Amino acid sequence: MRKSKFVSIYNDLSEKIHQKKIDAGALLPTENELCAQYQASRETIRKALAMLSRNGYIQKVQGKGSIVLDVSRQNFPISGLTSFRELAAHSKRQWTTNVHQVVLLKPDEHLKMVMNLQDGQTVWQVVRSRSTEGESVILDRDYLIQEVVPLLTADQCAHSLYDYIENELGLKIGFAKKEITVEPANEDDYHYLTMHEGTHVVVVRSLVYLENAQLFQYTESRHRADKFRFVDFARRDHM
Amino acid sequence: MRKSKFVSIYNDLSEKIHQKKIDAGALLPTENELCAQYQASRETIRKALAMLSRNGYIQKVQGKGSIVLDVSRQNFPISGLTSFRELAAHSKRQWTTNVHQVVLLKPDEHLKMVMNLQDGQTVWQVVRSRSTEGESVILDRDYLIQEVVPLLTADQCAHSLYDYIENELGLKIGFAKKEITVEPANEDDYHYLTMHEGTHVVVVRSLVYLENAQLFQYTESRHRADKFRFVDFARRDHM
DNA sequence: GAAAATTTGTACGTATGTATG
DNA sequence: CCATACATACGTACAAATTTT
């Protein structure tokens, strides 16, 4: 068994909820019944349920049970750490990626500060745009610390950076901090994006860290405002 | 003891991290040491640590320990369910709220669909704007199901809707689904907001549910684009 | 309305596996 | 290889909320 038991149970239950084998509004089997079904202890079941709860699949009510939520109109949360690849896979649109630049460079002062870089550290700069229906609507500018990612080719960037980083290099991504703002479009936006109406773009700045808490990537993702949409599921903490 | 033990431990540790009694980059005491310090079992400690991890305070590394993250520049996540009141409390600015409307109404077809309302159900409509430094920059339009919130006064809306709902009515909020988009400003935006440059606003639509999974509120929050900022901490799931 | 049964929430203990140093 | 520290899993007991009797 590669994965842990509670993750398998989580996957199985979330699948069933997606496939509507369990209706929204209905109750899941009780924890004890699930223990029997999956041959697991109650603690293991509860870990799987906590994960379902965090991700918006169920609502737990003490003394009652776990209510299945309507996940159909949830429209794939952009929250979490889903890469563009994963996102595009869930979307109905056809997307294409254009790689404009893959270069190794010495960071300027601003980037050194943002990424908290040491003297002598170099970074890969990757500039890509994403198009759908003949229009270029997203401009991504990634900076990756070379010590972590020694080599990078345009080919890898055209496919999926995260695939390469996680599967080829074996690095594991831990967490990210994101900030979303709206800013006036700059020269590059007008150059790389298909801008018609509107002079503003949505800017998503992310700092991405590995599992050992080491920062390894900074990304500035610029979206044509009318194509931008962010969906979030938020739970009042405690538990 | 009102709160559960692991929440107390979470609060204590998060406090210490905020106050820099534990430096960013340093390791927390080991789980066993924490067991001794707090006179708790390892499982209880681990629940507190999992909560710290989810909220961006620490990064757990197997075999090593729990690394304290830099929470200083984290700038209070707008993620989660923080109400405007709580948000304003964390902000350095001075905010004022203007209540423009508090009325009971029969929902139109659109609202009935969005809120999944039954025939005969009525809703409170609350329209408020938020101002800082003499400029009105946020326009909030809340719809609350009257069966859940029987009575509503302008006074309560001027103070804090959530305070009233959670503390006075004793209702507990469970979770919310949010969607963020950028849209052209409409008549009301020009009327209620101080719009200068820019013809677009950021629209945050939220469906808010109680702990028993019952929807009770729909909110459309319209922000002047140049004053909008959304900060998020995202973790790659598993655990 | 009250008591009993059911179901989830919290806490503790123990054992074993896995990653780090 | 070994010690340390975190990860997973099972089991038990009791508390708190809900539903049923």
Coordinates of C-alpha atoms (C1' of nucleotides) in Angstrom, one line a residue:
Chain A
M1 CA 0.0 0.0 0.0
R2 CA 1.7 3.2 -1.2
K3 CA -0.7 5.7 0.2
S4 CA -1.9 5.9 3.7
K5 CA -5.2 4.3 4.6
F6 CA -7.0 7.4 5.5
V7 CA -6.1 9.0 2.1
S8 CA -7.4 6.0 0.3
I9 CA -10.7 6.2 2.2
Y10 CA -10.8 10.0 1.5
N11 CA -10.3 9.3 -2.2
D12 CA -12.9 6.7 -2.3
L13 CA -15.5 8.8 -0.6
S14 CA -14.8 12.0 -2.5
E15 CA -15.1 10.0 -5.7
K16 CA -18.4 8.7 -4.7
I17 CA -19.6 12.1 -3.8
H18 CA -18.5 13.5 -7.2
Q19 CA -20.1 10.7 -9.0
K20 CA -23.3 11.3 -7.0
K21 CA -23.4 7.8 -5.7
I22 CA -24.2 9.6 -2.5
D23 CA -26.7 12.5 -2.9
A24 CA -26.1 16.0 -1.6
G25 CA -28.0 16.6 1.5
A26 CA -27.9 12.9 2.5
L27 CA -25.9 11.6 5.4
L28 CA -22.8 9.5 5.1
P29 CA -22.8 6.2 6.8
T30 CA -21.9 6.6 10.5
E31 CA -18.3 6.5 11.6
N32 CA -18.8 3.1 13.0
E33 CA -20.4 1.8 9.8
L34 CA -17.5 3.2 7.9
C35 CA -15.1 1.5 10.3
A36 CA -16.7 -1.8 9.3
Q37 CA -16.9 -1.0 5.6
Y38 CA -13.2 -0.1 5.3
Q39 CA -11.9 -2.3 8.0
A40 CA -10.4 0.6 9.8
S41 CA -10.3 2.1 13.2
R42 CA -12.5 5.1 14.1
E43 CA -9.5 7.4 14.2
T44 CA -8.5 6.5 10.7
I45 CA -12.1 7.1 9.4
R46 CA -12.2 10.4 11.3
K47 CA -9.0 11.6 9.5
A48 CA -10.6 10.9 6.2
L49 CA -13.7 12.7 7.2
A50 CA -11.8 15.7 8.5
M51 CA -10.1 15.9 5.1
L52 CA -13.5 15.7 3.3
S53 CA -14.8 18.4 5.6
R54 CA -11.8 20.7 4.9
N55 CA -12.3 20.4 1.2
G56 CA -15.9 21.1 1.2
Y57 CA -17.3 17.6 0.6
I58 CA -19.2 17.2 3.9
Q59 CA -20.4 19.1 6.9
K60 CA -20.0 17.2 10.2
V61 CA -22.8 17.8 12.8
Q62 CA -22.2 16.4 16.3
G63 CA -24.8 13.9 17.3
K64 CA -26.2 13.7 13.8
G65 CA -23.8 12.7 11.2
S66 CA -21.9 13.9 8.1
I67 CA -24.0 15.8 5.6
V68 CA -22.9 15.5 2.0
L69 CA -22.6 19.0 0.4
D70 CA -23.5 20.0 -3.1
V71 CA -20.1 19.7 -4.8
S72 CA -21.5 19.9 -8.3
R73 CA -21.6 23.6 -8.7
Q74 CA -18.5 24.1 -6.7
N75 CA -16.6 24.6 -10.0
F76 CA -13.1 23.3 -9.1
P77 CA -11.6 25.6 -6.5
I78 CA -8.6 27.6 -7.8
S79 CA -7.6 27.6 -4.2
G80 CA -5.1 25.1 -3.0
L81 CA -2.0 24.6 -5.0
T82 CA -3.3 23.4 -8.3
S83 CA -0.9 24.2 -11.1
F84 CA -2.1 25.6 -14.3
R85 CA -1.9 22.2 -15.9
E86 CA -4.3 20.7 -13.4
L87 CA -6.5 23.7 -13.7
A88 CA -6.7 23.5 -17.4
A89 CA -7.5 19.8 -17.2
H90 CA -10.6 20.5 -15.2
S91 CA -11.7 23.4 -17.5
K92 CA -13.9 22.8 -20.5
R93 CA -11.8 25.2 -22.6
Q94 CA -8.9 24.2 -24.8
W95 CA -5.7 25.9 -23.6
T96 CA -2.3 26.3 -25.2
T97 CA 0.9 27.5 -23.7
N98 CA 3.5 29.7 -25.4
V99 CA 7.0 29.8 -23.9
H100 CA 8.5 33.2 -24.6
Q101 CA 11.7 33.0 -22.5
V102 CA 13.7 30.6 -20.4
V103 CA 16.9 32.2 -19.1
L104 CA 19.3 32.1 -16.2
L105 CA 19.8 35.4 -14.7
K106 CA 21.3 37.4 -11.8
P107 CA 18.4 38.7 -9.7
D108 CA 18.0 42.4 -9.4
E109 CA 17.6 44.0 -6.0
H110 CA 13.8 43.8 -6.0
L111 CA 13.8 40.1 -6.7
K112 CA 16.5 39.5 -4.2
M113 CA 14.4 41.1 -1.6
V114 CA 11.1 39.4 -2.5
M115 CA 12.7 35.9 -2.7
N116 CA 15.1 36.6 0.2
L117 CA 18.1 35.5 -2.0
Q118 CA 21.7 35.2 -0.9
D119 CA 24.5 36.9 -2.9
G120 CA 25.6 34.7 -5.8
Q121 CA 22.3 32.8 -6.1
T122 CA 21.0 32.7 -9.7
V123 CA 17.4 32.1 -10.8
W124 CA 15.7 30.8 -13.9
Q125 CA 13.3 33.2 -15.4
V126 CA 10.4 31.7 -17.4
V127 CA 7.9 33.8 -19.3
R128 CA 4.8 32.0 -20.7
S129 CA 1.4 33.0 -21.9
R130 CA -1.7 31.0 -21.9
S131 CA -4.2 31.2 -24.7
T132 CA -7.8 30.0 -25.2
E133 CA -10.1 30.5 -28.1
G134 CA -7.4 32.4 -30.0
E135 CA -6.9 34.9 -27.3
S136 CA -3.9 35.2 -25.0
V137 CA -5.3 35.9 -21.5
I138 CA -2.7 34.9 -18.9
L139 CA 0.9 36.0 -18.7
D140 CA 3.0 34.0 -16.2
R141 CA 6.5 35.0 -15.1
D142 CA 8.2 32.4 -13.0
Y143 CA 11.5 32.7 -11.1
L144 CA 13.1 29.5 -9.8
I145 CA 16.2 29.2 -7.7
Q146 CA 18.8 27.4 -9.7
E147 CA 20.2 25.6 -6.7
V148 CA 16.9 23.8 -6.4
V149 CA 16.2 23.5 -10.2
P150 CA 19.6 23.1 -11.8
L151 CA 18.5 22.8 -15.4
L152 CA 15.4 23.9 -17.3
T153 CA 14.4 23.6 -21.0
A154 CA 11.7 25.3 -23.0
D155 CA 10.3 21.9 -23.6
Q156 CA 9.7 21.3 -19.9
C157 CA 8.1 24.7 -19.5
A158 CA 5.8 24.1 -22.5
H159 CA 4.5 20.9 -20.8
S160 CA 4.3 21.4 -17.1
L161 CA 6.8 22.9 -14.7
Y162 CA 5.3 21.2 -11.7
D163 CA 5.3 17.8 -13.4
Y164 CA 9.0 18.2 -14.0
I165 CA 9.7 19.5 -10.5
E166 CA 7.7 16.9 -8.6
N167 CA 8.1 13.8 -10.8
E168 CA 11.4 14.3 -12.5
L169 CA 13.4 16.1 -9.8
G170 CA 11.5 14.4 -7.0
L171 CA 11.0 17.6 -5.1
K172 CA 7.9 18.0 -3.0
I173 CA 5.9 21.2 -2.8
G174 CA 4.7 22.1 0.7
F175 CA 2.8 25.3 0.6
A176 CA 2.4 28.7 -1.1
K177 CA 1.5 32.2 -0.1
K178 CA -0.6 34.1 -2.6
E179 CA -1.7 37.7 -3.1
I180 CA -4.3 38.9 -5.5
T181 CA -4.5 42.5 -6.6
V182 CA -5.8 44.5 -9.6
E183 CA -3.3 46.7 -11.4
P184 CA -3.0 48.9 -14.5
A185 CA -1.8 46.9 -17.5
N186 CA 1.9 47.5 -18.3
E187 CA 3.8 47.3 -21.6
D188 CA 4.3 43.6 -21.4
D189 CA 0.7 43.0 -20.8
Y190 CA -0.2 44.9 -24.0
H191 CA 2.6 43.0 -25.8
Y192 CA 1.8 39.4 -24.7
L193 CA -1.9 39.5 -23.9
T194 CA -4.9 40.1 -26.2
M195 CA -6.2 43.2 -24.5
H196 CA -9.3 44.8 -25.8
E197 CA -11.6 46.7 -23.4
G198 CA -10.2 47.4 -20.0
T199 CA -6.8 48.7 -19.0
H200 CA -6.4 46.6 -15.9
V201 CA -5.1 43.1 -15.1
V202 CA -5.5 40.8 -12.1
V203 CA -2.1 40.0 -10.7
V204 CA -1.6 36.9 -8.6
R205 CA 1.8 36.9 -6.9
S206 CA 2.9 33.6 -5.3
L207 CA 5.8 32.4 -3.2
V208 CA 6.1 28.6 -3.4
Y209 CA 7.9 26.6 -0.8
L210 CA 9.1 23.0 -0.7
E211 CA 8.2 20.5 2.0
N212 CA 11.2 21.5 4.0
A213 CA 10.0 25.1 4.1
Q214 CA 12.6 26.3 1.6
L215 CA 11.4 28.9 -0.8
F216 CA 12.2 27.9 -4.4
Q217 CA 9.8 29.8 -6.7
Y218 CA 8.2 33.2 -7.1
T219 CA 5.5 33.6 -9.7
E220 CA 3.7 36.6 -11.0
S221 CA 0.6 35.6 -12.9
R222 CA -1.2 38.4 -14.8
H223 CA -4.7 37.7 -16.0
R224 CA -6.9 39.6 -18.3
A225 CA -9.5 40.9 -15.9
D226 CA -12.6 39.7 -17.7
K227 CA -11.2 36.1 -17.9
F228 CA -10.3 35.9 -14.2
R229 CA -12.3 33.9 -11.7
F230 CA -11.2 32.7 -8.2
V231 CA -13.3 30.2 -6.3
D232 CA -12.7 29.5 -2.6
F233 CA -14.1 27.3 0.1
A234 CA -13.6 28.6 3.6
R235 CA -14.4 26.9 6.8
R236 CA -14.5 28.4 10.3
D237 CA -11.4 26.8 11.8
H238 CA -11.8 24.8 15.0
M239 CA -11.1 21.2 14.0
Chain B
M1 CA -12.4 24.5 30.6
R2 CA -14.6 26.0 27.9
K3 CA -12.5 25.3 24.9
S4 CA -11.0 22.0 24.0
K5 CA -7.4 21.4 25.1
F6 CA -5.9 21.2 21.6
V7 CA -7.4 24.6 20.7
S8 CA -5.9 26.1 23.9
I9 CA -2.5 24.8 22.9
Y10 CA -3.0 26.1 19.4
N11 CA -3.8 29.5 20.7
D12 CA -0.9 29.5 23.1
L13 CA 1.6 28.5 20.4
S14 CA 0.2 30.8 17.7
E15 CA 0.4 33.7 20.2
K16 CA 4.1 32.9 20.9
I17 CA 4.9 32.8 17.2
H18 CA 3.1 36.1 16.6
Q19 CA 5.0 37.7 19.5
K20 CA 8.3 36.2 18.2
K21 CA 8.9 34.4 21.4
I22 CA 9.8 31.6 18.9
D23 CA 11.8 32.8 16.0
A24 CA 10.9 32.1 12.4
G25 CA 13.2 29.3 11.0
A26 CA 13.6 27.8 14.5
L27 CA 12.1 24.5 15.5
L28 CA 9.3 24.0 17.9
P29 CA 9.9 21.8 20.9
T30 CA 9.4 18.1 19.9
E31 CA 6.0 16.6 20.2
N32 CA 7.1 14.7 23.2
E33 CA 8.4 17.8 24.9
L34 CA 5.2 19.6 24.2
C35 CA 3.3 16.6 25.7
A36 CA 5.2 17.3 28.9
Q37 CA 4.9 21.1 28.8
Y38 CA 1.2 21.0 28.3
Q39 CA 0.4 17.8 30.2
A40 CA -1.3 16.4 27.1
S41 CA -1.1 13.2 25.1
R42 CA 0.8 13.2 21.8
E43 CA -2.4 13.0 19.8
T44 CA -3.7 16.2 21.4
I45 CA -0.4 18.0 20.7
R46 CA -0.6 16.7 17.1
K47 CA -4.1 18.2 16.6
A48 CA -2.8 21.6 17.7
L49 CA 0.2 21.3 15.4
A50 CA -1.9 20.2 12.5
M51 CA -4.0 23.4 13.0
L52 CA -0.9 25.5 13.2
S53 CA 0.3 23.9 9.9
R54 CA -3.0 24.5 8.2
N55 CA -2.9 28.1 9.1
G56 CA 0.6 28.8 7.9
Y57 CA 2.4 29.0 11.3
I58 CA 4.6 26.0 11.0
Q59 CA 5.9 23.4 8.5
K60 CA 6.2 19.9 9.8
V61 CA 9.1 17.8 8.5
Q62 CA 9.1 14.1 9.3
G63 CA 12.1 13.1 11.3
K64 CA 13.2 16.6 11.9
G65 CA 10.5 18.7 13.6
S66 CA 8.2 21.6 13.2
I67 CA 9.8 24.7 11.5
V68 CA 8.3 28.0 12.5
L69 CA 7.4 30.1 9.5
D70 CA 7.7 33.8 9.0
V71 CA 4.2 35.0 9.9
S72 CA 5.1 38.7 10.2
R73 CA 4.8 39.6 6.6
Q74 CA 1.8 37.2 6.2
N75 CA -0.5 40.2 6.4
F76 CA -3.6 38.6 7.9
P77 CA -5.1 36.2 5.5
I78 CA -8.5 37.4 4.1
S79 CA -9.1 33.8 3.5
G80 CA -11.1 32.0 6.1
L81 CA -14.3 33.5 7.2
T82 CA -13.2 36.7 8.8
S83 CA -16.0 39.2 8.7
F84 CA -15.5 42.8 7.8
R85 CA -15.4 43.8 11.4
E86 CA -12.6 41.4 12.2
L87 CA -10.7 42.5 9.1
A88 CA -11.0 46.1 9.9
A89 CA -9.7 45.4 13.4
H90 CA -6.5 44.0 11.9
S91 CA -6.1 46.8 9.4
K92 CA -4.2 50.0 10.3
R93 CA -6.8 52.2 8.6
Q94 CA -9.8 53.7 10.2
W95 CA -13.0 52.4 8.7
T96 CA -16.5 53.6 8.9
T97 CA -19.7 51.9 7.9
N98 CA -22.8 53.5 6.3
V99 CA -26.0 51.6 6.3
H100 CA -28.1 52.6 3.3
Q101 CA -30.9 50.1 3.5
V102 CA -32.4 47.4 5.7
V103 CA -35.6 46.0 4.2
L104 CA -37.5 42.8 4.2
L105 CA -38.4 41.7 0.7
K106 CA -39.7 39.0 -1.5
P107 CA -36.8 37.5 -3.5
D108 CA -36.9 37.9 -7.3
E109 CA -36.4 34.8 -9.5
H110 CA -32.6 35.3 -9.7
L111 CA -32.2 35.5 -5.9
K112 CA -34.5 32.5 -5.4
M113 CA -32.3 30.5 -7.7
V114 CA -29.0 31.6 -6.2
M115 CA -30.1 31.0 -2.6
N116 CA -32.2 28.0 -3.5
L117 CA -35.2 29.6 -1.7
Q118 CA -38.6 28.0 -1.2
D119 CA -41.8 29.8 -2.2
G120 CA -42.9 32.1 0.5
Q121 CA -39.5 32.6 2.1
T122 CA -38.6 36.2 2.6
V123 CA -35.1 37.8 3.0
W124 CA -33.6 40.8 4.6
Q125 CA -31.7 43.0 2.2
V126 CA -28.9 45.1 3.8
V127 CA -26.9 47.6 1.8
R128 CA -23.8 49.1 3.4
S129 CA -20.8 50.9 2.2
R130 CA -17.4 51.0 3.9
S131 CA -15.2 54.2 3.9
T132 CA -11.7 54.9 4.8
E133 CA -9.8 58.2 4.5
G134 CA -12.9 59.9 3.3
E135 CA -13.5 57.6 0.4
S136 CA -16.2 55.0 0.0
V137 CA -14.4 51.9 -1.4
I138 CA -16.6 48.9 -0.6
L139 CA -20.3 48.3 -1.3
D140 CA -21.8 45.3 0.5
R141 CA -25.2 43.9 -0.3
D142 CA -26.3 41.1 2.1
Y143 CA -29.4 38.9 1.8
L144 CA -30.4 37.0 4.9
I145 CA -33.1 34.4 5.2
Q146 CA -35.8 35.7 7.5
E147 CA -36.6 32.3 9.0
V148 CA -33.0 32.3 10.4
V149 CA -32.7 36.0 11.2
P150 CA -36.2 37.1 12.2
L151 CA -35.4 40.7 13.0
L152 CA -32.8 43.1 11.9
T153 CA -32.2 46.8 12.7
A154 CA -30.0 49.4 11.1
D155 CA -28.2 49.6 14.4
Q156 CA -27.1 46.0 14.3
C157 CA -26.0 46.4 10.7
A158 CA -23.9 49.5 11.5
H159 CA -22.1 47.6 14.2
S160 CA -21.5 44.0 13.1
L161 CA -23.9 41.6 11.5
Y162 CA -21.8 38.6 12.5
D163 CA -21.6 39.7 16.1
Y164 CA -25.3 39.8 16.2
I165 CA -25.8 36.5 14.4
E166 CA -23.3 34.6 16.4
N167 CA -23.5 36.2 19.8
E168 CA -27.0 37.5 20.1
L169 CA -28.9 34.9 18.1
G170 CA -26.5 32.1 19.0
L171 CA -26.2 30.8 15.5
K172 CA -23.0 29.2 14.5
I173 CA -21.5 29.8 11.1
G174 CA -20.0 26.7 9.5
F175 CA -18.5 27.5 6.1
A176 CA -18.7 29.7 3.0
K177 CA -18.2 29.4 -0.7
K178 CA -16.7 32.5 -2.4
E179 CA -16.2 33.6 -5.9
I180 CA -14.1 36.5 -7.0
T181 CA -14.4 38.2 -10.4
V182 CA -13.8 41.6 -11.9
E183 CA -16.7 43.3 -13.5
P184 CA -17.7 46.7 -15.0
A185 CA -18.9 49.2 -12.5
N186 CA -22.7 49.6 -12.5
E187 CA -25.0 52.5 -11.6
D188 CA -25.0 51.7 -7.9
D189 CA -21.2 51.5 -7.8
Y190 CA -21.0 55.0 -9.2
H191 CA -23.6 56.1 -6.7
Y192 CA -22.3 54.6 -3.5
L193 CA -18.6 54.3 -4.2
T194 CA -16.0 57.0 -4.7
M195 CA -14.9 56.0 -8.2
H196 CA -12.2 58.0 -9.9
E197 CA -9.9 56.2 -12.3
G198 CA -11.1 52.8 -13.4
T199 CA -14.4 51.6 -14.5
H200 CA -14.2 48.2 -13.0
V201 CA -14.9 46.8 -9.5
V202 CA -13.9 43.5 -7.9
V203 CA -16.9 41.5 -6.9
V204 CA -16.8 38.9 -4.2
R205 CA -19.9 36.7 -4.1
S206 CA -20.4 34.5 -1.0
L207 CA -22.8 31.9 0.1
V208 CA -22.6 31.5 3.9
Y209 CA -23.9 28.4 5.6
L210 CA -24.6 27.5 9.3
E211 CA -23.0 24.6 11.1
N212 CA -25.9 22.4 10.2
A213 CA -25.2 23.1 6.5
Q214 CA -28.2 25.4 6.1
L215 CA -27.6 28.3 3.8
F216 CA -28.6 31.5 5.5
Q217 CA -26.8 34.4 3.7
Y218 CA -25.8 35.5 0.3
T219 CA -23.5 38.5 0.0
E220 CA -22.3 40.5 -2.9
S221 CA -19.3 42.6 -1.9
R222 CA -18.1 45.2 -4.5
H223 CA -14.7 46.7 -4.1
R224 CA -13.0 49.6 -5.8
A225 CA -10.3 47.7 -7.7
D226 CA -7.3 49.8 -6.5
K227 CA -8.2 49.1 -2.9
F228 CA -8.7 45.4 -3.3
R229 CA -6.2 42.9 -2.0
F230 CA -6.7 39.2 -1.2
V231 CA -4.1 37.2 0.7
D232 CA -4.1 33.4 0.8
F233 CA -2.1 30.6 2.4
A234 CA -2.5 27.3 0.5
R235 CA -1.1 23.9 1.5
R236 CA -0.8 20.8 -0.6
D237 CA -3.5 18.7 1.1
H238 CA -2.5 15.3 2.5
M239 CA -2.8 15.8 6.3
Chain C
dG1 C1' -41.3 16.4 28.7
dA2 C1' -37.9 12.9 30.1
dA3 C1' -35.1 9.0 29.4
dA4 C1' -32.5 6.1 26.4
dA5 C1' -30.1 5.2 22.3
dT6 C1' -27.3 6.9 18.7
dT7 C1' -23.6 9.6 16.8
dT8 C1' -19.9 12.7 16.8
dG9 C1' -16.0 15.2 19.7
dT10 C1' -12.1 15.0 22.8
dA11 C1' -8.4 12.8 25.2
dC12 C1' -5.2 9.2 26.4
dG13 C1' -2.3 5.1 25.6
dT14 C1' 0.3 1.8 22.8
dA15 C1' 2.6 -0.1 18.9
dT16 C1' 4.9 0.2 14.6
dG17 C1' 6.6 2.5 10.3
dT18 C1' 9.5 6.1 8.1
dA19 C1' 12.5 10.0 7.5
dT20 C1' 16.3 12.8 9.4
dG21 C1' 20.8 13.5 11.3
Chain D
dC1 C1' 23.9 1.6 12.0
dC2 C1' 21.7 4.1 15.6
dA3 C1' 19.0 7.4 18.0
dT4 C1' 15.6 10.8 17.4
dA5 C1' 11.3 12.7 15.8
dC6 C1' 7.3 12.6 13.1
dA7 C1' 3.4 9.6 10.7
dT8 C1' 0.0 6.1 10.8
dA9 C1' -3.1 3.0 12.9
dC10 C1' -5.7 0.6 16.5
dG11 C1' -8.2 0.6 20.8
dT12 C1' -10.6 2.5 24.9
dA13 C1' -13.2 5.8 27.7
dC14 C1' -16.1 9.5 28.4
dA15 C1' -18.4 14.0 27.0
dA16 C1' -21.7 16.5 24.2
dA17 C1' -25.3 17.0 20.8
dT18 C1' -29.0 14.9 18.4
dT19 C1' -32.6 11.7 17.5
dT20 C1' -35.7 8.3 19.0
dT21 C1' -38.4 6.0 22.4

